[in-house]
Amino acid sequence: MGILEKIAEIEREISRTQKNKATEYHLGLLKAKLAKYRAQLLEPSKSAAAKGEGFDVMKSGDARVALIGFPSVGKSTFLSLMTSTASEAASYEFTTLTCIPGVIEYKGANIQLLDLPGIIEGAAQGKGRGRQVIAVARTADVVIMMLDATKGDVQRCLLEKELESVGIRLNRTKPNIYFKPKKGGGLSYNSTVPLTHCSEKLVQLILHEYKIFNAEVLFREDSTPDEFIDVIVGNRVYMPCLYVYNKVDQISIEEVDRLAHRPHSVVISCGMKLNLDYLLERLWEYLALICLYTKKRGERPDFNDAIIMRRGASVEHVCHRIHRTLASQFKYALVWGTSTKYSPQRVGLTHVMEHEDVIQIVKK
């Protein structure tokens, strides 16, 4: 029996089993087995296969955004509208067969946008180059999931399921569980909050499935068995995702209103160029980027050339971005902007910068 058959059998067993107190250990064990087989499926085969055409694109710009969606939902049209790259767009499926990069210039930042081929059901098992598409998506900072507004929620559910099965967790944070395998001493199990989903016996069963008998486990939040399995496996990617509903010009205004009020969702129309500027604003928010401007002594700030950093960046990060030796020669910095109590404020390396701050660095 191959891995795919085993996975299908376990999924059937999970759907057959009733969820109650008596079956939670059995379900926990099945979920652990399922995660184990899926991990084996994602590993490349040991035998040296013939090399195919390269798929990944070199990372460039300040951030990377992946466009994921079913065939013919308007990914290539969106790329052509937002960037100067022309991606072939036609009214038949699978127009795009490889990864096409483009660059969005917004607020002084260069955001790399990747137009990936359409995903089909069963992509996680390798159907329709699905594995390569999902592998590229794992390297992105934000995923834009393009959906056809005329198809309802079917596409969204299927895509979430495909990404979930390869370890991409959308709009979720990493579970607050401390886990450390040890050489000996058995299982040390503790929790700082009352647990409603997991118990010591279930944790032990899941760890035994992974052949881990000595470990330290501390739950700092009420997590589910699935989240605990994610912590053990350790190769999960937690990333923000924007659900973009295209073709809203073909549905009723009530349906548009319903879709627009869903969390993490934006409604657009590539054909009529509707709402694209709002989508860019939301994308900037999700990427958590900030613009910083530098200033030389006795001169006005240079507002033409911004330094793009991640939100939460300190003065030390800015020094490293300008030049790697600058932090060692740093004396103090003067900062103007919203991160200071008064302008200019004299700050040290640990000061956290905010959007559109101006910084002047003084060396020793």
Coordinates of N, CA, C and O in Angstrom, one line a residue, residues 54-68 78-79 83 98-104 109-116 132-145 170 237-242 283-284 286-289 308-310 321:
G54 N 13.6 24.7 -14.0 CA 13.6 25.3 -12.7 C 12.3 26.1 -12.5 O 11.8 26.7 -13.5
F55 N 11.9 26.2 -11.3 CA 10.6 26.8 -11.0 C 10.7 28.0 -10.1 O 10.0 29.0 -10.4
D56 N 11.5 28.0 -9.1 CA 11.6 29.1 -8.2 C 12.3 30.3 -8.8 O 13.1 30.1 -9.7
V57 N 11.9 31.5 -8.3 CA 12.5 32.7 -8.8 C 13.3 33.3 -7.7 O 13.0 33.3 -6.6
M58 N 14.5 33.9 -8.1 CA 15.4 34.5 -7.1 C 14.6 35.7 -6.4 O 13.9 36.5 -7.0
K59 N 14.8 35.7 -5.1 CA 14.1 36.7 -4.3 C 14.7 38.1 -4.5 O 15.9 38.2 -4.5
S60 N 13.9 39.0 -4.8 CA 14.4 40.4 -5.0 C 13.4 41.4 -4.4 O 12.2 41.0 -4.1
G61 N 13.8 42.6 -4.2 CA 12.9 43.6 -3.7 C 12.8 43.6 -2.2 O 13.6 42.9 -1.5
D62 N 11.9 44.3 -1.6 CA 11.8 44.4 -0.1 C 10.9 43.3 0.5 O 11.0 43.0 1.7
A63 N 10.0 42.8 -0.3 CA 9.1 41.7 0.2 C 8.6 40.9 -1.0 O 8.7 41.3 -2.1
R64 N 8.1 39.7 -0.7 CA 7.6 38.8 -1.7 C 6.2 38.4 -1.5 O 5.8 38.0 -0.4
V65 N 5.4 38.5 -2.5 CA 4.0 38.1 -2.4 C 3.7 37.0 -3.5 O 4.0 37.2 -4.6
A66 N 3.0 36.0 -3.0 CA 2.7 34.9 -4.0 C 1.2 34.9 -4.3 O 0.3 35.1 -3.4
L67 N 0.9 34.8 -5.6 CA -0.5 34.8 -6.1 C -0.9 33.3 -6.3 O -0.4 32.6 -7.1
I68 N -1.9 32.9 -5.5 CA -2.3 31.5 -5.6 C -3.8 31.5 -5.9 O -4.6 32.3 -5.4
F78 N -4.3 40.3 -13.1 CA -3.9 41.1 -11.9 C -2.5 41.5 -12.0 O -2.1 42.7 -11.7
L79 N -1.6 40.5 -12.3 CA -0.1 40.8 -12.4 C 0.1 41.9 -13.5 O 0.9 42.8 -13.2
T83 N 1.8 45.5 -12.2 CA 3.2 45.6 -12.5 C 3.4 45.9 -14.0 O 2.4 45.9 -14.8
T98 N 4.4 28.4 -15.8 CA 5.6 28.5 -14.9 C 5.4 29.7 -14.0 O 4.4 30.5 -14.2
C99 N 6.4 30.0 -13.2 CA 6.3 31.1 -12.2 C 6.7 32.4 -12.9 O 7.9 32.5 -13.4
I100 N 5.9 33.4 -13.0 CA 6.2 34.7 -13.6 C 6.3 35.8 -12.6 O 5.3 36.1 -11.9
P101 N 7.5 36.4 -12.4 CA 7.6 37.5 -11.4 C 7.4 38.9 -12.0 O 7.6 39.1 -13.1
G102 N 6.9 39.7 -11.1 CA 6.7 41.2 -11.5 C 7.0 42.0 -10.2 O 7.1 41.4 -9.1
V103 N 7.1 43.3 -10.4 CA 7.5 44.2 -9.2 C 6.4 45.3 -9.1 O 6.2 46.0 -10.1
I104 N 5.8 45.4 -7.9 CA 4.9 46.5 -7.6 C 5.7 47.6 -6.9 O 6.4 47.3 -5.9
A109 N 8.7 51.3 -2.0 CA 9.1 49.9 -1.8 C 8.9 49.1 -3.1 O 8.0 49.4 -3.8
N110 N 9.8 48.2 -3.3 CA 9.7 47.2 -4.5 C 9.2 45.9 -3.9 O 9.9 45.2 -3.2
I111 N 7.9 45.6 -4.3 CA 7.3 44.3 -3.8 C 7.3 43.3 -4.9 O 6.7 43.6 -6.0
Q112 N 7.9 42.2 -4.7 CA 8.0 41.2 -5.8 C 6.7 40.4 -5.8 O 6.3 39.8 -4.7
L113 N 6.0 40.4 -6.9 CA 4.7 39.6 -7.0 C 4.9 38.4 -7.9 O 5.4 38.6 -9.0
L114 N 4.6 37.2 -7.5 CA 4.8 36.0 -8.2 C 3.5 35.5 -8.7 O 2.6 35.2 -7.9
D115 N 3.3 35.4 -10.1 CA 2.1 34.8 -10.6 C 2.4 33.3 -10.8 O 3.2 32.9 -11.7
L116 N 1.8 32.5 -10.0 CA 2.0 31.0 -10.0 C 0.9 30.3 -10.9 O -0.2 30.8 -11.0
Q132 N 5.4 22.1 -6.7 CA 6.4 23.2 -6.9 C 5.7 24.5 -6.6 O 6.3 25.4 -6.0
V133 N 4.4 24.6 -7.0 CA 3.7 25.9 -6.7 C 3.6 26.2 -5.2 O 3.9 27.3 -4.8
I134 N 3.3 25.1 -4.5 CA 3.2 25.3 -3.0 C 4.5 25.6 -2.4 O 4.7 26.3 -1.4
A135 N 5.6 24.9 -2.9 CA 6.9 25.1 -2.4 C 7.4 26.6 -2.6 O 8.0 27.2 -1.7
V136 N 7.0 27.2 -3.7 CA 7.3 28.6 -3.9 C 6.5 29.5 -3.0 O 7.0 30.5 -2.4
A137 N 5.2 29.1 -2.8 CA 4.4 29.9 -1.9 C 4.9 29.9 -0.4 O 4.8 30.9 0.3
R138 N 5.6 28.8 0.0 CA 6.2 28.8 1.3 C 7.2 29.8 1.6 O 7.5 30.2 2.7
T139 N 7.9 30.3 0.5 CA 9.0 31.3 0.6 C 8.5 32.7 0.6 O 9.3 33.7 0.8
A140 N 7.2 32.9 0.4 CA 6.6 34.3 0.3 C 6.4 34.9 1.7 O 6.3 34.2 2.7
D141 N 6.2 36.2 1.8 CA 5.9 36.9 3.0 C 4.4 37.0 3.2 O 3.9 36.9 4.4
V142 N 3.7 37.1 2.1 CA 2.2 37.1 2.2 C 1.7 36.4 1.0 O 2.3 36.4 -0.1
V143 N 0.6 35.7 1.2 CA -0.1 34.9 0.1 C -1.4 35.7 -0.2 O -2.1 36.1 0.6
I144 N -1.5 36.0 -1.5 CA -2.8 36.5 -2.0 C -3.5 35.4 -2.7 O -3.0 34.8 -3.7
M145 N -4.7 35.0 -2.1 CA -5.5 33.9 -2.7 C -6.5 34.5 -3.6 O -7.5 35.2 -3.1
L170 N -2.5 29.6 7.4 CA -2.9 31.0 7.0 C -3.5 31.8 8.1 O -4.4 31.3 8.8
V237 N 4.8 26.7 8.3 CA 5.0 28.1 8.0 C 3.7 28.8 8.3 O 2.6 28.5 7.8
Y238 N 3.8 29.9 9.1 CA 2.7 30.7 9.5 C 2.8 32.0 8.8 O 3.7 32.7 8.9
M239 N 1.8 32.2 7.9 CA 1.9 33.5 7.1 C 0.5 34.1 6.9 O -0.5 33.5 6.9
P240 N 0.6 35.5 6.8 CA -0.7 36.2 6.5 C -1.2 35.9 5.1 O -0.4 35.7 4.2
C241 N -2.5 36.0 5.0 CA -3.1 35.7 3.7 C -4.3 36.7 3.4 O -5.1 36.9 4.3
L242 N -4.3 37.2 2.2 CA -5.4 38.1 1.8 C -6.3 37.3 0.8 O -5.8 36.8 -0.2
L283 N -2.5 45.3 1.4 CA -1.3 44.5 1.2 C -0.1 45.1 2.0 O 0.6 44.3 2.6
W284 N 0.0 46.4 1.9 CA 1.1 47.1 2.6 C 0.9 46.8 4.1 O 1.9 46.6 4.9
Y286 N -0.5 44.2 5.6 CA -0.2 42.8 5.9 C 1.3 42.5 5.8 O 1.8 41.6 6.5
L287 N 2.0 43.2 4.9 CA 3.5 43.0 4.8 C 4.2 43.6 6.0 O 5.4 43.3 6.2
A288 N 3.6 44.5 6.7 CA 4.2 45.2 7.9 C 5.5 45.8 7.5 O 6.5 45.6 8.2
L289 N 5.5 46.6 6.5 CA 6.7 47.4 6.1 C 6.6 48.8 6.5 O 5.5 49.4 6.7
I308 N 13.5 50.8 3.3 CA 12.3 50.0 3.6 C 12.7 48.9 4.7 O 13.6 48.2 4.4
M309 N 12.0 48.9 5.8 CA 12.3 48.0 6.9 C 11.0 47.3 7.3 O 9.9 47.7 6.9
R310 N 11.2 46.2 8.1 CA 10.0 45.6 8.7 C 9.6 46.4 9.9 O 10.4 47.0 10.6
R321 N 21.5 48.0 7.7 CA 21.0 48.1 6.3 C 21.8 49.1 5.5 O 22.1 48.9 4.3

